[in-house]
Coordinates of C-alpha atoms and ligand atoms in Angstrom, one line a residue:
X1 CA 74.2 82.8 95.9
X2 CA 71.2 84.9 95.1
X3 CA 72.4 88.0 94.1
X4 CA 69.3 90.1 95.5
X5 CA 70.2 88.5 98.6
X6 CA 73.1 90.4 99.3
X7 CA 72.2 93.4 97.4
X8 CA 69.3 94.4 99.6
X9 CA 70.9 94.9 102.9
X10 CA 67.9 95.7 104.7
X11 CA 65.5 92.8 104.0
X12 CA 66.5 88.9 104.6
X13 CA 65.7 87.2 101.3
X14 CA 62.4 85.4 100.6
X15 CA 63.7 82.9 98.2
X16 CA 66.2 80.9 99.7
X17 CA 65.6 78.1 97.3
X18 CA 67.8 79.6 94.7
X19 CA 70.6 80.4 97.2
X20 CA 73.3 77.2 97.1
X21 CA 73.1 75.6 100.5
X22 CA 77.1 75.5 100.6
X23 CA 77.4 79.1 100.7
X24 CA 74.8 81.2 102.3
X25 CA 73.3 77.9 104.1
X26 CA 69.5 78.8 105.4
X27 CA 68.0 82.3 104.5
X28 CA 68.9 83.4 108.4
X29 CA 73.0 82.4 107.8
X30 CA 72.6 84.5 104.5
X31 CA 71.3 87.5 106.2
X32 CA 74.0 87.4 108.7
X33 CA 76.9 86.2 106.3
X34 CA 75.4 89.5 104.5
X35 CA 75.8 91.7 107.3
X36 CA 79.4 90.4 108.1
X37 CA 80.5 91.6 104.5
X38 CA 78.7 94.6 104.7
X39 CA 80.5 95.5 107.8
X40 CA 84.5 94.2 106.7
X41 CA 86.8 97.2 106.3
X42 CA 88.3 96.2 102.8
X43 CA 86.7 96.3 100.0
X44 CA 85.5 93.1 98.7
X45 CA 83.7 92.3 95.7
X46 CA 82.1 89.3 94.6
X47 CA 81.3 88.1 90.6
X48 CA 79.8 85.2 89.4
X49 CA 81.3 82.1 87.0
X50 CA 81.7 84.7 84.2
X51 CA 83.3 87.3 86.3
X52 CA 80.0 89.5 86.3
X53 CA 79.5 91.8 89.7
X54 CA 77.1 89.8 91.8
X55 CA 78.4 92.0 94.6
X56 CA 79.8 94.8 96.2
X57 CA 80.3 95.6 99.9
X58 CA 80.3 99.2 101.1
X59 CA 84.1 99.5 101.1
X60 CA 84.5 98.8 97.9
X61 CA 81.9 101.1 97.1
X62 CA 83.9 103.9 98.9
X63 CA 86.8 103.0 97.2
X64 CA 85.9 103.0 93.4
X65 CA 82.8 105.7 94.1
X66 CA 80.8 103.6 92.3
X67 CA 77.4 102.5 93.7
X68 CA 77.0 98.6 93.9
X69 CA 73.5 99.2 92.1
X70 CA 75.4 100.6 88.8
X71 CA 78.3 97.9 88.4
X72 CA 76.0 95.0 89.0
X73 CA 76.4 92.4 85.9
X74 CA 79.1 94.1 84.8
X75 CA 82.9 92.6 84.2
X76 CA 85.3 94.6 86.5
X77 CA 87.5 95.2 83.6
X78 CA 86.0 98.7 83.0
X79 CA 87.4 99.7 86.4
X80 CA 90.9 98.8 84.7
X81 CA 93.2 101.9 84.4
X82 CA 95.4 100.3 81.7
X83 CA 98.8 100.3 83.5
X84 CA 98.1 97.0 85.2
X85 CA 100.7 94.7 83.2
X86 CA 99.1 92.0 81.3
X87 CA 101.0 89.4 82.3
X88 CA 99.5 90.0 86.0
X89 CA 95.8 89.2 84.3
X90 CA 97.5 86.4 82.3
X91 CA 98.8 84.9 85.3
X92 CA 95.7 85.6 87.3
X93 CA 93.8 83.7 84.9
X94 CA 96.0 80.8 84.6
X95 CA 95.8 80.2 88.3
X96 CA 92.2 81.0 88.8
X97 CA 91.2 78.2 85.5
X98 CA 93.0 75.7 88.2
X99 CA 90.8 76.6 90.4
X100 CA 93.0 77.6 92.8
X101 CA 93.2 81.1 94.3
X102 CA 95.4 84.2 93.6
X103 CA 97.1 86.9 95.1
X104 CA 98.9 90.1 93.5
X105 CA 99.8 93.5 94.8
X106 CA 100.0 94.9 91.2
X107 CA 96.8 96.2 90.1
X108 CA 96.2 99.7 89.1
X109 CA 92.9 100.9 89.0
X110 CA 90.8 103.7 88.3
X111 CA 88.2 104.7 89.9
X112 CA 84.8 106.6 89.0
X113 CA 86.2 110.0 89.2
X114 CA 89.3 108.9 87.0
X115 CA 91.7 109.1 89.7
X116 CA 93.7 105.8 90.2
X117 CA 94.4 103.7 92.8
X118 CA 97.1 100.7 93.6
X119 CA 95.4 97.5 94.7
X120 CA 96.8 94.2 96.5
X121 CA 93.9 91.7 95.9
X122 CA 93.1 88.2 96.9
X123 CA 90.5 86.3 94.8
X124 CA 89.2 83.4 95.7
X125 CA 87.2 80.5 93.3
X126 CA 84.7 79.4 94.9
X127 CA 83.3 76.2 94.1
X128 CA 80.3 73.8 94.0
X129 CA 80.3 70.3 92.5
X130 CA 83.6 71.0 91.7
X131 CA 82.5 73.4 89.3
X132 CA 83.5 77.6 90.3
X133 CA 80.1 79.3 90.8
X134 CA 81.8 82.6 92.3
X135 CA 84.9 84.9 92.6
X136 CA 85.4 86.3 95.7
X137 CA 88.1 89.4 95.9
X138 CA 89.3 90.9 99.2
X139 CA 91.0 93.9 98.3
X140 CA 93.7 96.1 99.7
X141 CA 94.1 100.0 99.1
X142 CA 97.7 100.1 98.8
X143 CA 97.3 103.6 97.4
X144 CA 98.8 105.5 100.7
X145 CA 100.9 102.5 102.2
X146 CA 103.5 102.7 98.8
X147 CA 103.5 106.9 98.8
X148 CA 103.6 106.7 102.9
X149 CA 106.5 104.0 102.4
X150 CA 108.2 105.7 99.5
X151 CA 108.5 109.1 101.6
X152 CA 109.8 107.5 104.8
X153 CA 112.6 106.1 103.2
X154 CA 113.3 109.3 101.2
X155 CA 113.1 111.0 104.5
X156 CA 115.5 108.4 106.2
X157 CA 117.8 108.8 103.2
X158 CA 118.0 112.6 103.7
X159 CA 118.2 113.0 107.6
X160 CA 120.9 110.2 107.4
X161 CA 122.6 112.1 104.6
X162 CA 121.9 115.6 106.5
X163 CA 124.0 113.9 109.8
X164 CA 126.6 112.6 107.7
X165 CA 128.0 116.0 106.1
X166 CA 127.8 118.0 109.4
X167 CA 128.7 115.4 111.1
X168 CA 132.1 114.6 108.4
X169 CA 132.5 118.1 108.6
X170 CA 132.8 118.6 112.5
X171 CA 135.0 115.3 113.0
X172 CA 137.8 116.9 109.8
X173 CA 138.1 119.9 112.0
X174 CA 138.3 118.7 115.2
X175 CA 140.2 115.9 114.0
X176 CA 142.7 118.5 111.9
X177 CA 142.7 120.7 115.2
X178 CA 143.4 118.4 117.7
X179 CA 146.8 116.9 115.7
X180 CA 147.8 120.1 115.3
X181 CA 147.4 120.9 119.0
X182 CA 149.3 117.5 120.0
X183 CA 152.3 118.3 117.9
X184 CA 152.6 121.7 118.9
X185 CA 151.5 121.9 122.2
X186 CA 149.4 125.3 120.9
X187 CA 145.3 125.6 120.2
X188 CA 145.2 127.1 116.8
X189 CA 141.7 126.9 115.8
X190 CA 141.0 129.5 112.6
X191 CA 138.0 131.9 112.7
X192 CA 136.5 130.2 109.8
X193 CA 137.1 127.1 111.2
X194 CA 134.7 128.5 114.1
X195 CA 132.0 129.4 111.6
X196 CA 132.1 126.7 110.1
X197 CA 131.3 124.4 112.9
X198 CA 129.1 126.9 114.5
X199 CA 126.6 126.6 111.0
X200 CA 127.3 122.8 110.9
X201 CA 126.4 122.4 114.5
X202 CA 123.2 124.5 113.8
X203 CA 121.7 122.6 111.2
X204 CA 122.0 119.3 113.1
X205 CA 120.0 121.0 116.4
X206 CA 117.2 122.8 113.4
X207 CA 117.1 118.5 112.2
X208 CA 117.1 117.7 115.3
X209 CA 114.4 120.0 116.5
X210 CA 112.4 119.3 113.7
X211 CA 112.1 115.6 114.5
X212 CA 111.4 116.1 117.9
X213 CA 108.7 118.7 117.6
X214 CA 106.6 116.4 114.5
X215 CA 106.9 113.5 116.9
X216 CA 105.5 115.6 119.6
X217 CA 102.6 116.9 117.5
X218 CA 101.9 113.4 116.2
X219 CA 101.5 111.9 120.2
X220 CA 99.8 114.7 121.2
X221 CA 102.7 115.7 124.0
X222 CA 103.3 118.9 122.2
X223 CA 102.3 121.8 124.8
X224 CA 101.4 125.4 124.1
X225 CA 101.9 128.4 126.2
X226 CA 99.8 130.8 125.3
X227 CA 100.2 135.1 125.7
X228 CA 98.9 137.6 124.3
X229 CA 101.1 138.2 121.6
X230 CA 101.3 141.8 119.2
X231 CA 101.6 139.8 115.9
X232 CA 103.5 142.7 113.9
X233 CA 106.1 143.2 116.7
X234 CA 106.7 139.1 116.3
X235 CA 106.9 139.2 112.6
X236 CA 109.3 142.2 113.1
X237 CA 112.0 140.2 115.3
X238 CA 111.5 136.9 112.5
X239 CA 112.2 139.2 109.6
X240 CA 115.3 140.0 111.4
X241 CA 116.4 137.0 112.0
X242 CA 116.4 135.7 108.9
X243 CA 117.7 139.1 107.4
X244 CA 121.2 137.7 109.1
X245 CA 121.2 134.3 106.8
X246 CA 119.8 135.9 103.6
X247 CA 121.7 139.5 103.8
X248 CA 120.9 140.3 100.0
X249 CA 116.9 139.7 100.3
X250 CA 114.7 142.7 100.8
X251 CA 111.3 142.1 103.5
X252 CA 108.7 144.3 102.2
X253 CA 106.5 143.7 105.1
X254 CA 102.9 146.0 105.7
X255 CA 100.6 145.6 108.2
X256 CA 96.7 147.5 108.7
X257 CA 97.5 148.4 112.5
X258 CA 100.0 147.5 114.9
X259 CA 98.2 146.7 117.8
X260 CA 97.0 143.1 116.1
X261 CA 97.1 141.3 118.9
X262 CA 96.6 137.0 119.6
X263 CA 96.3 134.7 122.1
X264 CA 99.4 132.4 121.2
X265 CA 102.8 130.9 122.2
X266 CA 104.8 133.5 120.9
X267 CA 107.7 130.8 120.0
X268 CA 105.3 128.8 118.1
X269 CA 104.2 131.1 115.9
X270 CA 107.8 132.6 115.3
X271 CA 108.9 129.3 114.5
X272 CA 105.7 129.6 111.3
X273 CA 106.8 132.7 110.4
X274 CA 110.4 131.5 110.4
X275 CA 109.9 128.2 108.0
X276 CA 107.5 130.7 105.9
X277 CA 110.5 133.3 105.4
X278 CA 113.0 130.9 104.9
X279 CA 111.5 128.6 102.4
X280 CA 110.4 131.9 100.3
X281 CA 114.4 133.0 100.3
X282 CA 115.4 129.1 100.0
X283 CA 112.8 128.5 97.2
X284 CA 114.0 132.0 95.3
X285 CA 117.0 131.2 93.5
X286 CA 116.2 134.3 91.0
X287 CA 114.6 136.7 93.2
X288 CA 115.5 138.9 96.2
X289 CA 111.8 140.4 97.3
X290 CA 109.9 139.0 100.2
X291 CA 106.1 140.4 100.9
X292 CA 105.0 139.6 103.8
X293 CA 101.7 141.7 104.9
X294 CA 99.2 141.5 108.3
X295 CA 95.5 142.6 108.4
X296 CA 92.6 142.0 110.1
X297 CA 90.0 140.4 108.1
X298 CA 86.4 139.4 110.1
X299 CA 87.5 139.0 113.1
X300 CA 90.7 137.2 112.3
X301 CA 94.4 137.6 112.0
X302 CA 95.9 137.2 108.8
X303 CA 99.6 137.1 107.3
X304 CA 100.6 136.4 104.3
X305 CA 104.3 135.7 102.9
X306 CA 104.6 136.1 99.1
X307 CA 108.2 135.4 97.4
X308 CA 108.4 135.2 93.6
X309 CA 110.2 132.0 93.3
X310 CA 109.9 128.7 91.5
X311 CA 106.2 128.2 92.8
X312 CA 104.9 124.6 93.3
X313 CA 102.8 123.0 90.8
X314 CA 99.1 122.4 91.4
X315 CA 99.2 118.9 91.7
X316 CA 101.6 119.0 94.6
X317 CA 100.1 121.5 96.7
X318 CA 97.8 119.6 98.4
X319 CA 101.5 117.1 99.3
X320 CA 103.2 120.3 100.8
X321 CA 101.5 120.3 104.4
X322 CA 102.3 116.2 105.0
X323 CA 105.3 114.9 107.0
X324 CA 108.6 114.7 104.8
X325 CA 106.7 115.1 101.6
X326 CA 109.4 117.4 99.3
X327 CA 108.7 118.6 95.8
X328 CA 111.4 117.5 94.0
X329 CA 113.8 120.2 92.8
X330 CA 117.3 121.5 92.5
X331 CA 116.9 123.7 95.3
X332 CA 116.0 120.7 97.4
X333 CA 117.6 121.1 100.8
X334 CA 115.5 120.8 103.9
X335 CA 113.5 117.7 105.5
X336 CA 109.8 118.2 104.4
X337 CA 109.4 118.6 108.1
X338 CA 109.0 122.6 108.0
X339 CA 105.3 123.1 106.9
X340 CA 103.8 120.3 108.3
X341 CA 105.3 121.6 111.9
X342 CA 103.8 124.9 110.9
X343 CA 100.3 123.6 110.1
X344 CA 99.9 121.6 113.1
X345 CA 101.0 124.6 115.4
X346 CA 98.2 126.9 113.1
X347 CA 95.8 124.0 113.5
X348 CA 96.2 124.2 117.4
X349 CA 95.7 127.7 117.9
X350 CA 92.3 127.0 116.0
X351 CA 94.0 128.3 112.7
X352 CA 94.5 127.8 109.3
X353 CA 97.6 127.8 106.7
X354 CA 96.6 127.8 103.1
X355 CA 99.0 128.0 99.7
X356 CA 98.6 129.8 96.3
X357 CA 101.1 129.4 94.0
X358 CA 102.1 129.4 89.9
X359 CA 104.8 127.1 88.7
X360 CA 108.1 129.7 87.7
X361 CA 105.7 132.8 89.4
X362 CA 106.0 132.4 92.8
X363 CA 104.2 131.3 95.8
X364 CA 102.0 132.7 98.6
X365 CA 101.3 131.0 102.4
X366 CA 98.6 132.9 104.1
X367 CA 97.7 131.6 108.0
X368 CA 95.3 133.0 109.6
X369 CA 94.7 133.1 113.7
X370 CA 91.6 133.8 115.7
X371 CA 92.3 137.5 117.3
X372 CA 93.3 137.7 121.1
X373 CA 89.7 139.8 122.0
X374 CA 87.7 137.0 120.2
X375 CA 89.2 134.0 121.9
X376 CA 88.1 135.3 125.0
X377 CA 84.8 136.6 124.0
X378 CA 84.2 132.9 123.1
Ligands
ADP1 P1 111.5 121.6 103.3 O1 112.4 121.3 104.5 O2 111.7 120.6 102.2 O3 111.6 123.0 102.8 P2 108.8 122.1 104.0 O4 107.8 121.2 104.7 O5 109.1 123.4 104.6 O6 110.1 121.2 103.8 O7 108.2 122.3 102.5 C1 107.8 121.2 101.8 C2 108.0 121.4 100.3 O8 107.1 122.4 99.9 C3 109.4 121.8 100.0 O9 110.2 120.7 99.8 C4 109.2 122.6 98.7 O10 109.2 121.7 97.6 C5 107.8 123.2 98.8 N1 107.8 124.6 99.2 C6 107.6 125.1 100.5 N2 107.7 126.5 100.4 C7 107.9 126.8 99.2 C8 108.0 128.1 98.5 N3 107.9 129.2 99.1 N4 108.2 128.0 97.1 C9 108.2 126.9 96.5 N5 108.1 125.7 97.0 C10 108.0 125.6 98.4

């Protein structure tokens, strides 16, 4: 393989003389065997006999963020992160010396920025006169697949858990009740038995909900019906409600007029201010002060709900908006459900939800919503 030839993507190659016949075939096949790998989704990258870079297609070059003009010659060994285990190259070696080909899901790589990526690579000898001339690697970004896998399973791990213990707790009273009934012949349910099934039965419809409403978002089936809306009155009536879960918080909330008014489903947005209030009392385990403040700002809406609890690391913050994704914690009690709900019902009112936050200082959600006189001035 002429290495020019697949390097220049524009022009077919002049000198097909130095291109083996067995791989590229006639100058035309090369330009289109070049044009097929440029176009394949995975990255792929080709070396020679002495596992130089003869070639790089443009998925590859997305991947690493390396340019295929820059890496050309060189071993791909400097793209190694150092957490690959050796005995994955020592094996890969073994097997390729055979010539035969070899597959592992193991590699971790870094790429130009530094940032690292998990890899699931085929590489294939290839060979003329029985000799290998080139190693060809079709490459998987397993990156996303492993986290994406990793928090489903968390996820079904906690909603299975999360309809267990209601559920245990609802069949030990009924169960406990209704004996009691048949041997007496009386109904002798306790107040706090009530209460108890009343908060148990709760949290199963708010899992339930929650389930419901991201698979709604995610197919697209989740309708809106917009009002106008006076955004203090609804932030008003969520305060309250969550006032009667967390009785010993104080709501500091101020607001630059209260005629703010948007063009929203009013339950919608409720429902954001409601997963805001509640994660800044749930995530508060040494704090009782909730800010919560509404101005107008060019044209815009915007809230913001400021607790001074444990506060999220940087690292995670971009995580905190994706389906299930949970920073791990003691106080760890909901779904991961909560803030991706309330970004997609931001996003659809033409919105947006932001986070700033310092670790063991506390954390701030702003949103902001286009105001009900500009949507229809649009
Ligand atoms: P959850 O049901 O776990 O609360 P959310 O989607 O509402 O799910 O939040 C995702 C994660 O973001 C939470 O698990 C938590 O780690 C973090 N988080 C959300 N709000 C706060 C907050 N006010 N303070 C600290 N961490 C928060």
């Amino acid at each position: 393989m002429n290495n020019s030839a697949l390097n220049n993507r524009n022009n077919v190659p002049k000198d097909s003389e130095s291109t083996p016949k067995n791989i590229l075939g006639d100058r035309h096949e090369a330009f289109i065997l070049r044009e097929i790998i440029s176009t394949i989704n995975n990255p792929l990258l080709i070396t020679n006999k002495d596992f130089k870079i003869v070639y790089a297609n443009p998925a590859w070059e997305n991947l690493t963020g390396y340019k295929l003009h820059n890496v050309i010659n060189r071993d791909p060994k400097f793209l190694s992160s150092g957490k690959t285990p050796k005995r994955i190259y020592s094996k890969m070696w073994r097997v390729l010396e055979k010539g035969k080909s070899f597959s592992s899901s193991e590699f971790i790589n870094k790429r130009k920025n530094n940032s690292e990526y998990k890899l699931k690579s085929d590489i294939y000898p290839i060979t003329l006169n029985k000799k290998v001339v080139y190693y060809v690697q079709i490459q998987h970004d397993i990156t996303n697949v492993q986290q994406l896998e990793e928090m489903r399973k968390e996820f079904l791990y906690v909603a299975a858990h999360e309809l267990k213990t209601p559920i245990a707790v609802l069949k030990l009273i009924s169960s406990s009740h209704l004996n009691r009934a048949r041997k007496t012949g009386k109904d002798s349910i306790k107040l706090n038995e009530l209460e108890l099934v009343d908060h148990e039965i709760d949290r199963l419809t708010q899992l339930i909900n929650d389930i419901l409403d991201s698979s709604r978002f995610e197919t697209g089936k989740q309708f809106l019906m917009y009002e106008k809306v006076n955004l203090v009155n609804l932030i008003y009536s969520s305060i309250e409600k969550v006032k009667i879960y967390s009785p010993e918080f104080e709501f500091n909330f101020k607001y630059s007029s209260k005629s703010l008014y948007i063009l929203a489903d009013s339950i919608r947005i409720e429902q954001v201010m409601l997963n805001l209030l509640s994660n800044a009392v749930k995530y508060s385990p040494n704090s009782r002060l909730v800010t919560i403040t509404a101005s107008k700002v060019s044209g815009r809406a915007i809230v913001s709900v400021v607790d001074n609890g444990i506060g999220i690391e940087p690292s995670k913050q971009k995580y905190i908006f994706d389906k299930y994704y949970q920073v791990k914690s003691k106080s760890k009690t909901g779904f991961g459900l909560g803030l991706y709900i309330s970004n997609e019902i931001i996003k659809r009112h033409k919105g947006k939800l932001w986070v700033k936050s310092v670790p063991g200082k506390g954390t701030s959600f702003y949103f902001s919503l286009p105001l009900y006189h500009d949507i229809l001035n649009e």
